[in-house]
Amino acid sequence: MMLFNLHQKEFIYPCENKDMKFWTRKWGISNNQLNDAIIQTGSIRSKVIRKYLEQKGVLFSFAGLFRRTKKTATQVANLFEDEEE
């Protein structure tokens, strides 16, 4: 077991060009989108920014798709239950 994961980056430093390039390439977004996400969230934590971008529909995640599908299925099931009563 490794004590440190050297390949995982927890923070995004907007003043570092190399860091901005890394995240924009990884997520397939523009510098402006990344800067806006940092400003809107008030955070430089990559997890917070990623979650914000996913909620805005800029990034796609299978986990997010699964959650939305599950939520929609629950809402549909509740509609059918209401109709049966």
PDB file of C-alpha atoms in Angstrom:
ATOM      1  CA  MET A   1       0.000   0.000   0.000  1.00  0.00           C
ATOM      2  CA  MET A   2       1.321   3.401  -0.953  1.00  0.00           C
ATOM      3  CA  LEU A   3       1.229   6.113   1.659  1.00  0.00           C
ATOM      4  CA  PHE A   4       1.072   8.872  -0.937  1.00  0.00           C
ATOM      5  CA  ASN A   5      -0.558   8.937  -4.328  1.00  0.00           C
ATOM      6  CA  LEU A   6       1.809  11.153  -6.292  1.00  0.00           C
ATOM      7  CA  HIS A   7      -0.396  11.148  -9.396  1.00  0.00           C
ATOM      8  CA  GLN A   8      -3.464  12.569  -7.703  1.00  0.00           C
ATOM      9  CA  LYS A   9      -3.691  16.330  -7.603  1.00  0.00           C
ATOM     10  CA  GLU A  10      -5.974  17.764  -4.966  1.00  0.00           C
ATOM     11  CA  PHE A  11      -5.631  21.463  -5.771  1.00  0.00           C
ATOM     12  CA  ILE A  12      -5.732  23.562  -8.922  1.00  0.00           C
ATOM     13  CA  TYR A  13      -3.407  26.539  -8.865  1.00  0.00           C
ATOM     14  CA  PRO A  14      -4.681  29.107 -11.407  1.00  0.00           C
ATOM     15  CA  CYS A  15      -1.430  31.087 -11.347  1.00  0.00           C
ATOM     16  CA  GLU A  16       0.516  28.041 -12.594  1.00  0.00           C
ATOM     17  CA  ASN A  17       0.255  27.713 -16.386  1.00  0.00           C
ATOM     18  CA  LYS A  18       1.360  24.067 -16.277  1.00  0.00           C
ATOM     19  CA  ASP A  19      -1.358  23.254 -13.750  1.00  0.00           C
ATOM     20  CA  MET A  20      -4.049  25.025 -15.784  1.00  0.00           C
ATOM     21  CA  LYS A  21      -2.978  23.161 -18.929  1.00  0.00           C
ATOM     22  CA  PHE A  22      -3.104  19.848 -17.067  1.00  0.00           C
ATOM     23  CA  TRP A  23      -6.694  20.354 -15.836  1.00  0.00           C
ATOM     24  CA  THR A  24      -8.083  21.877 -19.033  1.00  0.00           C
ATOM     25  CA  ARG A  25      -6.686  18.992 -21.063  1.00  0.00           C
ATOM     26  CA  LYS A  26      -7.808  16.379 -18.554  1.00  0.00           C
ATOM     27  CA  TRP A  27     -11.362  17.693 -18.446  1.00  0.00           C
ATOM     28  CA  GLY A  28     -11.563  18.957 -22.027  1.00  0.00           C
ATOM     29  CA  ILE A  29     -12.542  22.492 -21.039  1.00  0.00           C
ATOM     30  CA  SER A  30     -11.207  25.969 -21.737  1.00  0.00           C
ATOM     31  CA  ASN A  31      -9.139  28.153 -19.428  1.00  0.00           C
ATOM     32  CA  ASN A  32     -12.123  30.503 -19.126  1.00  0.00           C
ATOM     33  CA  GLN A  33     -14.418  27.674 -18.019  1.00  0.00           C
ATOM     34  CA  LEU A  34     -11.901  26.563 -15.411  1.00  0.00           C
ATOM     35  CA  ASN A  35     -11.336  30.110 -14.149  1.00  0.00           C
ATOM     36  CA  ASP A  36     -15.091  30.720 -13.946  1.00  0.00           C
ATOM     37  CA  ALA A  37     -15.542  27.490 -11.957  1.00  0.00           C
ATOM     38  CA  ILE A  38     -12.818  28.531  -9.523  1.00  0.00           C
ATOM     39  CA  ILE A  39     -14.443  31.941  -9.083  1.00  0.00           C
ATOM     40  CA  GLN A  40     -17.987  30.556  -8.733  1.00  0.00           C
ATOM     41  CA  THR A  41     -17.017  27.887  -6.193  1.00  0.00           C
ATOM     42  CA  GLY A  42     -14.480  29.996  -4.327  1.00  0.00           C
ATOM     43  CA  SER A  43     -12.333  26.876  -4.142  1.00  0.00           C
ATOM     44  CA  ILE A  44      -9.181  25.494  -5.715  1.00  0.00           C
ATOM     45  CA  ARG A  45      -9.964  21.909  -4.697  1.00  0.00           C
ATOM     46  CA  SER A  46     -10.225  19.770  -7.815  1.00  0.00           C
ATOM     47  CA  LYS A  47     -13.131  17.707  -6.405  1.00  0.00           C
ATOM     48  CA  VAL A  48     -15.211  20.809  -5.660  1.00  0.00           C
ATOM     49  CA  ILE A  49     -14.530  22.287  -9.083  1.00  0.00           C
ATOM     50  CA  ARG A  50     -15.243  19.002 -10.864  1.00  0.00           C
ATOM     51  CA  LYS A  51     -18.569  18.635  -9.043  1.00  0.00           C
ATOM     52  CA  TYR A  52     -19.527  22.208  -9.998  1.00  0.00           C
ATOM     53  CA  LEU A  53     -18.634  21.609 -13.660  1.00  0.00           C
ATOM     54  CA  GLU A  54     -20.644  18.362 -13.677  1.00  0.00           C
ATOM     55  CA  GLN A  55     -23.679  20.138 -12.209  1.00  0.00           C
ATOM     56  CA  LYS A  56     -23.385  22.832 -14.873  1.00  0.00           C
ATOM     57  CA  GLY A  57     -23.263  20.152 -17.572  1.00  0.00           C
ATOM     58  CA  VAL A  58     -19.760  21.092 -18.688  1.00  0.00           C
ATOM     59  CA  LEU A  59     -18.302  17.750 -17.590  1.00  0.00           C
ATOM     60  CA  PHE A  60     -19.861  14.333 -17.973  1.00  0.00           C
ATOM     61  CA  SER A  61     -19.550  11.563 -15.422  1.00  0.00           C
ATOM     62  CA  PHE A  62     -21.088   8.115 -15.416  1.00  0.00           C
ATOM     63  CA  ALA A  63     -21.669   8.385 -11.667  1.00  0.00           C
ATOM     64  CA  GLY A  64     -23.655  11.584 -12.200  1.00  0.00           C
ATOM     65  CA  LEU A  65     -25.631   9.982 -15.004  1.00  0.00           C
ATOM     66  CA  PHE A  66     -26.424   7.009 -12.757  1.00  0.00           C
ATOM     67  CA  ARG A  67     -27.609   9.292  -9.928  1.00  0.00           C
ATOM     68  CA  ARG A  68     -29.837  11.306 -12.277  1.00  0.00           C
ATOM     69  CA  THR A  69     -31.276   8.131 -13.833  1.00  0.00           C
ATOM     70  CA  LYS A  70     -31.982   6.654 -10.414  1.00  0.00           C
ATOM     71  CA  LYS A  71     -33.637   9.886  -9.250  1.00  0.00           C
ATOM     72  CA  THR A  72     -35.788  10.040 -12.384  1.00  0.00           C
ATOM     73  CA  ALA A  73     -36.821   6.383 -12.015  1.00  0.00           C
ATOM     74  CA  THR A  74     -37.853   7.050  -8.417  1.00  0.00           C
ATOM     75  CA  GLN A  75     -39.912  10.075  -9.473  1.00  0.00           C
ATOM     76  CA  VAL A  76     -41.655   8.060 -12.197  1.00  0.00           C
ATOM     77  CA  ALA A  77     -42.394   5.241  -9.743  1.00  0.00           C
ATOM     78  CA  ASN A  78     -43.881   7.772  -7.310  1.00  0.00           C
ATOM     79  CA  LEU A  79     -46.120   9.149 -10.078  1.00  0.00           C
ATOM     80  CA  PHE A  80     -47.497   5.692 -10.805  1.00  0.00           C
ATOM     81  CA  GLU A  81     -48.069   5.062  -7.109  1.00  0.00           C
ATOM     82  CA  ASP A  82     -50.037   8.320  -6.847  1.00  0.00           C
ATOM     83  CA  GLU A  83     -52.199   7.344  -9.821  1.00  0.00           C
ATOM     84  CA  GLU A  84     -53.028   3.919  -8.351  1.00  0.00           C
ATOM     85  CA  GLU A  85     -54.408   5.377  -5.118  1.00  0.00           C
TER      86      GLU A  85
END
